[in-house]
Coordinates of C-alpha atoms and ligand atoms in Angstrom, one line a residue:
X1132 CA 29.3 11.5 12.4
X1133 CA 26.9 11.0 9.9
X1134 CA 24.8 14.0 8.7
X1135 CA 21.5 13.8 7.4
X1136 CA 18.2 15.9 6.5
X1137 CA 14.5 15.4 6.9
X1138 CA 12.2 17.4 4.4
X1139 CA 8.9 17.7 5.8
X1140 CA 8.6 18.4 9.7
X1141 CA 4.8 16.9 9.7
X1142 CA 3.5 13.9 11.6
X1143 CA 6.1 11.1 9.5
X1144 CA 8.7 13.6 9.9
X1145 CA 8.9 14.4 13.0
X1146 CA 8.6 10.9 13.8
X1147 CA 11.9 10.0 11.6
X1148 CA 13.8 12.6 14.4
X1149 CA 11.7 10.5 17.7
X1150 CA 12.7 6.8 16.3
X1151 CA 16.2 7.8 15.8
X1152 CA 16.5 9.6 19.5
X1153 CA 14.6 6.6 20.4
X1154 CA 16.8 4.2 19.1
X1155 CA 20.0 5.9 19.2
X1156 CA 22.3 3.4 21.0
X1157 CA 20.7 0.5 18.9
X1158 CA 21.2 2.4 15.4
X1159 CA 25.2 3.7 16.6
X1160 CA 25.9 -0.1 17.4
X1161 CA 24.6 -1.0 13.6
X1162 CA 26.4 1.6 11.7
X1163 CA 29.8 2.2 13.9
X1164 CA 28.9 5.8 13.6
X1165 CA 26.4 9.0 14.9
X1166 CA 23.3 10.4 13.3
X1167 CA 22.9 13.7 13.4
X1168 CA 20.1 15.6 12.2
X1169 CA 21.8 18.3 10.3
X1170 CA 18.6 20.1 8.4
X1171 CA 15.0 20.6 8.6
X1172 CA 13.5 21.7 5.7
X1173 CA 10.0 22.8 6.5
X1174 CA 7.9 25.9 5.1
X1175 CA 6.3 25.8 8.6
X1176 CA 7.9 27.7 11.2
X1177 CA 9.7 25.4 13.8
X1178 CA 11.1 27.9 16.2
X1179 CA 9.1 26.0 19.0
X1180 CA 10.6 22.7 18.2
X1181 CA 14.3 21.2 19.4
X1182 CA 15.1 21.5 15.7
X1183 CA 14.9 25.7 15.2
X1184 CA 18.5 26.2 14.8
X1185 CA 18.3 23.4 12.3
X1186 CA 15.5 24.8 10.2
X1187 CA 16.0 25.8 6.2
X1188 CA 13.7 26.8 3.7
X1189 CA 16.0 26.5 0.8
X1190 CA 16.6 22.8 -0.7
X1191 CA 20.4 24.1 -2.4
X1192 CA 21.6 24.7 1.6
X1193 CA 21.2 20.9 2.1
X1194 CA 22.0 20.2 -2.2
X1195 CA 24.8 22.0 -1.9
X1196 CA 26.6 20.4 1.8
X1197 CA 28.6 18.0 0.7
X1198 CA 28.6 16.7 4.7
X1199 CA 25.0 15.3 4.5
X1200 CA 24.5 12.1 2.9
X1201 CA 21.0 10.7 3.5
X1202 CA 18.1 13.0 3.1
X1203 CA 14.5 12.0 3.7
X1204 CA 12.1 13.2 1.6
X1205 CA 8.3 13.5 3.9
X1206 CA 6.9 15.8 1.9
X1207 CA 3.7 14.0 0.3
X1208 CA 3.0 15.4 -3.3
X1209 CA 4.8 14.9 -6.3
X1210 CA 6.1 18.6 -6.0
X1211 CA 8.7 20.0 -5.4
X1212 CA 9.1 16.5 -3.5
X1213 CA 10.2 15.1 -6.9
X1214 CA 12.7 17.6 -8.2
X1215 CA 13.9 17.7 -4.3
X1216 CA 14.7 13.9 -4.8
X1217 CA 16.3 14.4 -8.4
X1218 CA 18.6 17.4 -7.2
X1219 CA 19.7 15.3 -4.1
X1220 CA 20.5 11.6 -6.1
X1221 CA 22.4 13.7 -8.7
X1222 CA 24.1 15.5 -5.9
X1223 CA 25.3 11.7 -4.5
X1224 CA 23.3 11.5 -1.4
X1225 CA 21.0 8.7 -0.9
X1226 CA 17.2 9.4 -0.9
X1227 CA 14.6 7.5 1.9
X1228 CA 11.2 8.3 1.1
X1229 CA 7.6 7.6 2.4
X1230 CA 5.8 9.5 -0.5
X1231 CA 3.9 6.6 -2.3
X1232 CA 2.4 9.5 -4.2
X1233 CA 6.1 10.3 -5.8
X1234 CA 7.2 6.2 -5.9
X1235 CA 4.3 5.3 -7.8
X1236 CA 4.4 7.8 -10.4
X1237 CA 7.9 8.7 -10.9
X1238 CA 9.4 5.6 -9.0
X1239 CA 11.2 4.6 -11.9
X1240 CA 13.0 7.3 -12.5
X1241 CA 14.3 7.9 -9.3
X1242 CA 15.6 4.1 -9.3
X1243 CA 17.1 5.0 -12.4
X1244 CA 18.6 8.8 -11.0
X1245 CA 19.9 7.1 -7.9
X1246 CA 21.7 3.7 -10.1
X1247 CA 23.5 6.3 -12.7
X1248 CA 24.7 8.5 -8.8
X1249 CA 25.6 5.3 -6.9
X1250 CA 23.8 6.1 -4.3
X1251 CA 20.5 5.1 -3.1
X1252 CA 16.7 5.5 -3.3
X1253 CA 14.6 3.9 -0.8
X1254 CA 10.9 4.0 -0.1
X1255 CA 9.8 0.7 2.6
X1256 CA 7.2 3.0 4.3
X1257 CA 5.3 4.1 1.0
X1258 CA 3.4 0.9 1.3
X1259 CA 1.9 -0.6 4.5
X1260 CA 3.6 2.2 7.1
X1261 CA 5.6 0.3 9.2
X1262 CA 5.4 -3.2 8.0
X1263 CA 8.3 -4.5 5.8
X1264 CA 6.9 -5.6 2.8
X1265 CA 9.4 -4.1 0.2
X1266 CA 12.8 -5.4 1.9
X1267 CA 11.2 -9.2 1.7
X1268 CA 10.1 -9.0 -1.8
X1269 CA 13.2 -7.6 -3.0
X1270 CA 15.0 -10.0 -0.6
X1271 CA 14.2 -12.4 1.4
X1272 CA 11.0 -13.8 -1.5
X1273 CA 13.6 -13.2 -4.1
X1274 CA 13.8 -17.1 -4.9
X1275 CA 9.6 -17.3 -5.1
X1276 CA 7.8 -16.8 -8.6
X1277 CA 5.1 -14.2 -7.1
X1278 CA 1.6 -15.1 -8.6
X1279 CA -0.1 -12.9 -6.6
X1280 CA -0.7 -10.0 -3.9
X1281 CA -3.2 -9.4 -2.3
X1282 CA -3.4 -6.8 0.4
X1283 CA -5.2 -4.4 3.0
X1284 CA -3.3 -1.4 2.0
X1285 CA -5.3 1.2 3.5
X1286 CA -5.4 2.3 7.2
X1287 CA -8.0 4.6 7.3
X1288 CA -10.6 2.8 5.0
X1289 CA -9.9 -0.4 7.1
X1290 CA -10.4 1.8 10.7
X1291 CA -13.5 3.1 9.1
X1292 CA -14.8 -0.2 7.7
X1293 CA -13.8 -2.4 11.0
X1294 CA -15.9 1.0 13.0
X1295 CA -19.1 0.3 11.2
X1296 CA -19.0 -3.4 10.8
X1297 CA -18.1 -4.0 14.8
X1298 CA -19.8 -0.8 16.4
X1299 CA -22.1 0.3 14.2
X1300 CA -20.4 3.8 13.9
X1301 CA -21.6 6.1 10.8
X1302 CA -18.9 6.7 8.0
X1303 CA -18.6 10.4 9.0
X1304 CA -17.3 10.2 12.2
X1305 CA -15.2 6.9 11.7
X1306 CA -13.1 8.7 9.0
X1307 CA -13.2 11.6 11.5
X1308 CA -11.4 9.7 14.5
X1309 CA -9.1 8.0 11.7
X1310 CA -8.3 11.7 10.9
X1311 CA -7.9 12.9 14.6
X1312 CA -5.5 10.0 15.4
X1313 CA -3.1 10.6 12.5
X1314 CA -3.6 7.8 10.0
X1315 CA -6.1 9.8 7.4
X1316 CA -4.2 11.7 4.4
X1317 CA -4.2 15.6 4.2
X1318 CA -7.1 15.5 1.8
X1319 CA -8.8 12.0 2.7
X1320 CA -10.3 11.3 -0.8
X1321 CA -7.4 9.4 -1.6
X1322 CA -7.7 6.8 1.2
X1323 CA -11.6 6.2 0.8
X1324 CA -11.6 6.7 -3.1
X1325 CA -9.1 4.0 -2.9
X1326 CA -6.3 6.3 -4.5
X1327 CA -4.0 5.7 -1.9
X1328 CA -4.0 1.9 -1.7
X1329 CA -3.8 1.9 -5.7
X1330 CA -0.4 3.4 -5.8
X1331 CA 0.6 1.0 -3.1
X1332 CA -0.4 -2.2 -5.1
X1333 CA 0.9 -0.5 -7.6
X1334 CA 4.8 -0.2 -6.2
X1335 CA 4.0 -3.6 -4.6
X1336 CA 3.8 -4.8 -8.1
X1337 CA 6.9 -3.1 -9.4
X1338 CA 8.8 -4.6 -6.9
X1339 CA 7.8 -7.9 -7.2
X1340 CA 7.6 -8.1 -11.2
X1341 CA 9.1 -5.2 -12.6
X1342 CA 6.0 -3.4 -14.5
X1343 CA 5.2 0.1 -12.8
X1344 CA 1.9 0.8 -14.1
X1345 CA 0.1 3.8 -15.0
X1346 CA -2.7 5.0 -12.2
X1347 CA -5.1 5.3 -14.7
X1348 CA -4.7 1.9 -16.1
X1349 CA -6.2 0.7 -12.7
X1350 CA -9.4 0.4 -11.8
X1351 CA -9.9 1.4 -8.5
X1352 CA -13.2 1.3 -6.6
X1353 CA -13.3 2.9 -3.2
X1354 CA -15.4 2.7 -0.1
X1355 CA -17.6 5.8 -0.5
X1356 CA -20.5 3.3 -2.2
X1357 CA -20.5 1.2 0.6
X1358 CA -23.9 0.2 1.9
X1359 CA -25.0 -1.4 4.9
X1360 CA -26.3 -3.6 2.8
X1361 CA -22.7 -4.8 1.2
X1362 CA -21.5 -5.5 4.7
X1363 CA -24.8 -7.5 5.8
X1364 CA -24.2 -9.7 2.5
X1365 CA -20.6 -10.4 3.2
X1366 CA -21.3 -11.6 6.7
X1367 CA -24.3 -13.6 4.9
X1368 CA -21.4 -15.0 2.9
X1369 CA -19.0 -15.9 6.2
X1370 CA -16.9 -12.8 5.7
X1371 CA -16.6 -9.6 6.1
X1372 CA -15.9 -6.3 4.1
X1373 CA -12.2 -5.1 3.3
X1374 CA -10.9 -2.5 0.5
X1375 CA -8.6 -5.0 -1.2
X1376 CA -5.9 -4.3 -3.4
X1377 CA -4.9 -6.9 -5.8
X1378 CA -2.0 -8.0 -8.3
X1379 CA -2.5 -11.2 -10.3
X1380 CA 0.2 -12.7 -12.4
X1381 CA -1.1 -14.7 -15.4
X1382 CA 0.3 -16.6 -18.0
X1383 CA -1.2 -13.7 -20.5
X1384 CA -0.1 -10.7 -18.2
X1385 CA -0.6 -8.8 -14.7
X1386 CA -4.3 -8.2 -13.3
X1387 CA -4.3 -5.4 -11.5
X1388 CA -7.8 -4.0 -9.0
X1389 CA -8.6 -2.0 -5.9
X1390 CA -12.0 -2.5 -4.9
X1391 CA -14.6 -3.4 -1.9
X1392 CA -14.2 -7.2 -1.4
X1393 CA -16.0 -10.3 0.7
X1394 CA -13.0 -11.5 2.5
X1395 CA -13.6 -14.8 3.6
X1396 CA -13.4 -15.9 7.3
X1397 CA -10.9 -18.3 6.7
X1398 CA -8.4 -16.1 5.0
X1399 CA -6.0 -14.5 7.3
X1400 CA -6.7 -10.9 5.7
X1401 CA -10.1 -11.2 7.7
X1402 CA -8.5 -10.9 10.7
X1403 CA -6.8 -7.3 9.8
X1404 CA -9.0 -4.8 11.5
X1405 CA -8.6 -1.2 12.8
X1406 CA -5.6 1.0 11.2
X1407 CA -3.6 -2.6 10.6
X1408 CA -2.2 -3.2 7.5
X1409 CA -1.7 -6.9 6.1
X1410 CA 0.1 -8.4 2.8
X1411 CA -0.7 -11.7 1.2
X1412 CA 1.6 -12.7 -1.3
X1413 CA 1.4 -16.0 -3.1
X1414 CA 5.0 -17.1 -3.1
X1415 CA 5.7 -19.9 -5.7
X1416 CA 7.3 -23.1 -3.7
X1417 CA 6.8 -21.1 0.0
X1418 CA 3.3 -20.9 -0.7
X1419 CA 0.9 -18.2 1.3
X1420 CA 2.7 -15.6 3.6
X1421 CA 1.2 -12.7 5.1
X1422 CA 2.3 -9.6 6.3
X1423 CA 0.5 -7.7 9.3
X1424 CA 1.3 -4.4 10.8
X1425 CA 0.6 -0.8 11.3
X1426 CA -0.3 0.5 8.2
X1427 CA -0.3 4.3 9.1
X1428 CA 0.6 6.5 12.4
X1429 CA 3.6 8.0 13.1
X1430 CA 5.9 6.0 14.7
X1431 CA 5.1 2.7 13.1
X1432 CA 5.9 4.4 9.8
X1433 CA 8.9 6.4 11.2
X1434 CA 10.5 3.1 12.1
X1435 CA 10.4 1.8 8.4
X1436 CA 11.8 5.2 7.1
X1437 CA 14.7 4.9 9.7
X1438 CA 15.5 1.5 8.7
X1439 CA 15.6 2.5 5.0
X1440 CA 18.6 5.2 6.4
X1441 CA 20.2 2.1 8.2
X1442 CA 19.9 0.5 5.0
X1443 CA 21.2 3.1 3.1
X1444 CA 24.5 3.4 5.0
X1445 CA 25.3 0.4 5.3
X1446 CA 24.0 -1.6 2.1
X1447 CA 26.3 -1.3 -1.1
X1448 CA 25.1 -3.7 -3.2
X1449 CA 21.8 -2.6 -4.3
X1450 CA 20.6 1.2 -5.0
X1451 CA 16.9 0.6 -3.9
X1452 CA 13.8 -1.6 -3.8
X1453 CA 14.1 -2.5 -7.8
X1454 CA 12.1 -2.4 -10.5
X1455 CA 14.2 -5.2 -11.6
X1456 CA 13.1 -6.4 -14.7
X1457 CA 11.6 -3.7 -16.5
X1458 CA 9.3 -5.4 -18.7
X1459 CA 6.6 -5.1 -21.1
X1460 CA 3.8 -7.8 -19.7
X1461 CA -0.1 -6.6 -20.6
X1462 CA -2.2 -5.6 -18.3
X1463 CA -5.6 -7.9 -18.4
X1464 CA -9.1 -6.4 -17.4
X1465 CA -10.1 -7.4 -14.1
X1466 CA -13.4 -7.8 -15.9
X1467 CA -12.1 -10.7 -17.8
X1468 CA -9.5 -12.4 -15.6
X1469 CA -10.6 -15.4 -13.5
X1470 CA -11.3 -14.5 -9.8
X1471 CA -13.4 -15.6 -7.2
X1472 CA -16.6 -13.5 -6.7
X1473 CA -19.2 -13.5 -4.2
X1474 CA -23.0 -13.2 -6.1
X1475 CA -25.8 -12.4 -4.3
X1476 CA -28.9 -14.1 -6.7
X1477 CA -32.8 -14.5 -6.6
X1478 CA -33.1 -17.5 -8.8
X1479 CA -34.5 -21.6 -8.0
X1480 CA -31.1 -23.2 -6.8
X1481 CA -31.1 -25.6 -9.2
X1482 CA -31.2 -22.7 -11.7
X1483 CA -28.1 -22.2 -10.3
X1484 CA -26.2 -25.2 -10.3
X1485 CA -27.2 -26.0 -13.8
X1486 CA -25.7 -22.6 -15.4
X1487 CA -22.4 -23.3 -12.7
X1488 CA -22.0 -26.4 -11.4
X1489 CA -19.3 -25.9 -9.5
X1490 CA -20.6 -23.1 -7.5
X1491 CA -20.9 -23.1 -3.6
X1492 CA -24.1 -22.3 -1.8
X1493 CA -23.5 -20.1 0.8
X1494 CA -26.5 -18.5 2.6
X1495 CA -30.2 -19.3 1.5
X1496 CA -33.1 -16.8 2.9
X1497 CA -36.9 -17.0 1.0
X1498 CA -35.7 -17.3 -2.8
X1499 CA -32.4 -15.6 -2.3
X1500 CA -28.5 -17.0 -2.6
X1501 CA -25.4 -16.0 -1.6
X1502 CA -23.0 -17.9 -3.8
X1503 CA -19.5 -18.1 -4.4
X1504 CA -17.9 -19.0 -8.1
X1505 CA -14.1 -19.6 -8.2
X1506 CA -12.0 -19.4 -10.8
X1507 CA -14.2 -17.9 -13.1
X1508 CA -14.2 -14.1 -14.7
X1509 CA -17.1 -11.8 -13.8
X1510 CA -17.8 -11.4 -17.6
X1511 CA -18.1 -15.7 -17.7
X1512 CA -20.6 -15.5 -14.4
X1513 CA -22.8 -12.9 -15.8
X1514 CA -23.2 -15.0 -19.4
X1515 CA -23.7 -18.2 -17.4
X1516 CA -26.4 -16.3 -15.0
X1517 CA -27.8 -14.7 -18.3
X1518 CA -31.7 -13.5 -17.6
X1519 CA -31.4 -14.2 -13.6
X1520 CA -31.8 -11.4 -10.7
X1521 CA -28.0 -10.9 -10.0
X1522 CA -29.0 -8.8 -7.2
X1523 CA -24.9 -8.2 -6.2
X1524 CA -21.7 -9.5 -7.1
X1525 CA -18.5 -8.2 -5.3
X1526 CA -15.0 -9.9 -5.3
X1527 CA -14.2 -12.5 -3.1
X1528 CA -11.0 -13.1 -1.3
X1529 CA -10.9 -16.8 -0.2
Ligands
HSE2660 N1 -3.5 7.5 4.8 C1 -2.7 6.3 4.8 C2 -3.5 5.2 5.4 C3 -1.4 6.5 5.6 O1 -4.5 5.4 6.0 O2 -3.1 4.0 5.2 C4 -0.4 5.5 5.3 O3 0.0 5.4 4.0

C-alpha cells in the first residue's frame, strides 16, 4: 500500500482523489501496488466529504509519517505552499505539484531540494492543465534543439476571447461563465493581466533550455486592453485574436513575451478556442509539433497531477522536470528581436513597399493596410515606417 497526501481539498484537489478512484484498477496494474489517500490537509472544514476522518490542519502530522511518500501540493500561492514543499523533499517524500505560481518562482530550488533528498519534484499540470507538455520536453523532444515555444497558455483568457470573437459576448460575463465553470483563478487578474500564462512560458522555458527567468524580466501584456477594434483587425488580417505566450531562442539569447497576438489562419494555434490549451514548439530536425488539450478544469488537470504520482513511484532515474542546464544566456527585448508583426497603416502602398519590400499586403479598405512584416524587429518597422500613420501594430503568429 502506498500512502499519500493531498494539500488543498479545492477544485484540483479534490479532483487528484476522483481520477485516482476513477482509475484505480488502471493505476494498481502500473505500480504493482494500492493508493491510499492517507491525509487531507485543508483549512476548510471537510466533515461533509468521504475524506473527514482523513482531514489535518497541521503539515508536521503528514512531515512527520514516515508511511506517506508522495504528497501533492494544490494549494496555489507561494505560501505556506513553498515551505510545505521544502519540509516534505527534506523529509524524503516526493512532491507533485500544480502551483505554477510556486514552479515559476522558486522552481529551482525545489529541483535542487528534491536532487540533494533523492526523491522527487514534479509539476506537469502547472502549465497547460491536463495536456503533457513537460514530460515531452524533458523526454520524448530531448534529441530536438528547441528554437522556439509558442503557446495558448491561458484557459480563461482564451474562453473569454473565443466568447467575444464567435458570439459577440461582452468581457464581463465571458470571464464570469469562465469563473462559474472552474477554469478562472481565485483572483482572475492573473489570467487576463496575462500573469498566469507568464509563469507558464516561463517554466516552459526552463524546461526546455535551462534559464528560469525572473517574472519581472517579462513583459507581459494582457487582455484587459482589448478592443473590438483589435479583433476586427486581426480577422482583416486572416486571423484571429489569441493571448500568446512566446520563447525565442537566438543565437544572442532567449526572447521572452506574453501579449495579444494576430494568429494567423493557417497556424494550428488558430484553431485552439474555448478553455483549450495548445503548445507549439519548434523542434530542431522534427520541425513543428503542437500540443492541444484542456488547459484548465478539474479533471483534465487532476489527470496530469495523477500521472506525475505514477511517475513519481515508479521513475528513478530523474528527480523532476529539469532545469537541466542551468545557464546564464541574456534575455533580449522583445522590442528588438526579429518577429513577425501585423501593422495596421494609412499610407500610399507604394509608400509601403518602398520602406519594406518584403512586406505582404493583407487587407486594403479606402487608404488603409493591413500588412504583415516577418522577420523583422518592431523597433526596425517603426524606423522603416518613419513619419507614416502606424494606426496598430500587434504580433503576429504565422
Ligand atoms: N486559471 C488557469 C487558466 C487555470 O484559466 O488557464 C489553469 O492553470
Amino acid at each position: 500500500m502506498i500512502s499519500i497526501a493531498i494539500l488543498g481539498f479545492g477544485n484540483i484537489g479534490s479532483g487528484v482523489a476522483d481520477v485516482l478512484a476513477n482509475n484505480e484498477e488502471k493505476i494498481s496494474k502500473i505500480i504493482g501496488d494500492e493508493i491510499r489517500i492517507k491525509y487531507v490537509l485543508d483549512k476548510r472544514d471537510l466533515s461533509d466529504t468521504p475524506y473527514a476522518d482523513r482531514a489535518v490542519t497541521d503539515i508536521d502530522v503528514i512531515v512527520n509519517d514516515p508511511d506517506v511518500t508522495v504528497v501533492c501540493e494544490m494549494m496555489g500561492g507561494t505560501q505556506p505552499a513553498y515551505d510545505y514543499s521544502i519540509a516534505l523533499l527534506k523529509a524524503g517524500k516526493s512532491v507533485v505539484t500544480s502551483n505554477k505560481e510556486v514552479v515559476a518562482r522558486m522552481g529551482d530550488l525545489l529541483l535542487a531540494t528534491a536532487r540533494e533528498h533523492g526523491v522527487h519534484y514534479l509539476y506537469e499540470a502547472s502549465v497547460g492543465g491536463g495536456i503533457p507538455i513537460l514530460h515531452a520536453l524533458d523526454d520524448s523532444l530531448k534529441s530536438c534543439a528547441i528554437s522556439r515555444i509558442d503557446g495558448i497558455l491561458n484557459g480563461t483568457t482564451n474562453y473569454i476571447l473565443t466568447r467575444m470573437h464567435d458570439c459577440n459576448a461582452s468581457f464581463e460575463s465571458a470571464l464570469s461563465e469562465a469563473r462559474k465553470l472552474g477554469y478562472a483563478e481565485a483572483n482572475p487578474t492573473a489570467d487576463i493581466s496575462g500573469a498566469d500564462a507568464c509563469r507558464k512560458i516561463m517554466i516552459l522555458a526552463a524546461v526546455a533550455w535551462g534559464k528560469l527567468v525572473s517574472a519581472e524580466d517579462v513583459p507581459c501584456e494582457g487582455i484587459t486592453a482589448i478592443t473590438s477594434e483589435d479583433s476586427t483587425f486581426a480577422v482583416s488580417c486572416g486571423g484571429a485574436l489569441k493571448l500568446i505566450a512566446s520563447a525565442v531562442k537566438t543565437a544572442s539569447g532567449i526572447m521572452m513575451t506574453v501579449s495579444p497576438a494576430v494568429v494567423l489562419a493557417d497556424n494550428p494555434l488558430y484553431s485552439a478556442k474555448g478553455v483549450f490549451n495548445a503548445v507549439k514548439v519548434r523542434a530542431g530536425d522534427l520541425g513543428d509539433v503542437m500540443f492541444y488539450g484542456m488547459g484548465a478544469g478539474k479533471l483534465p488537470t487532476a489527470s496530469a497531477v495523477v500521472s506525475d504520482i505514477i511517475a513519481a513511484i515508479n521513475r528513478s532515474d530523474s528527480n523532476g522536470y529539469t532545469f537541466f542546464l542551468p545557464n546564464d544566456e541574456s534575455l533580449l527585448s522583445p522590442e528588438e528581436t526579429p518577429d513577425a508583426f501585423c501593422l495596421l497603416v494609412q499610407a500610399d502602398a507604394d509608400i509601403l513597399y518602398e520602406r519594406i519590400p518584403s512586406l505582404a499586403l493583407l487587407n486594403s479598405k479606402d487608404g488603409v493596410h493591413s500588412i504583415l512584416c516577418e522577420d523583422m524587429s518592431k523597433k526596425t518597422i517603426y524606423e522603416a515606417f518613419d513619419g507614416l500613420a502606424v494606426l496598430k501594430c500587434l504580433r503576429a503568429i504565422v
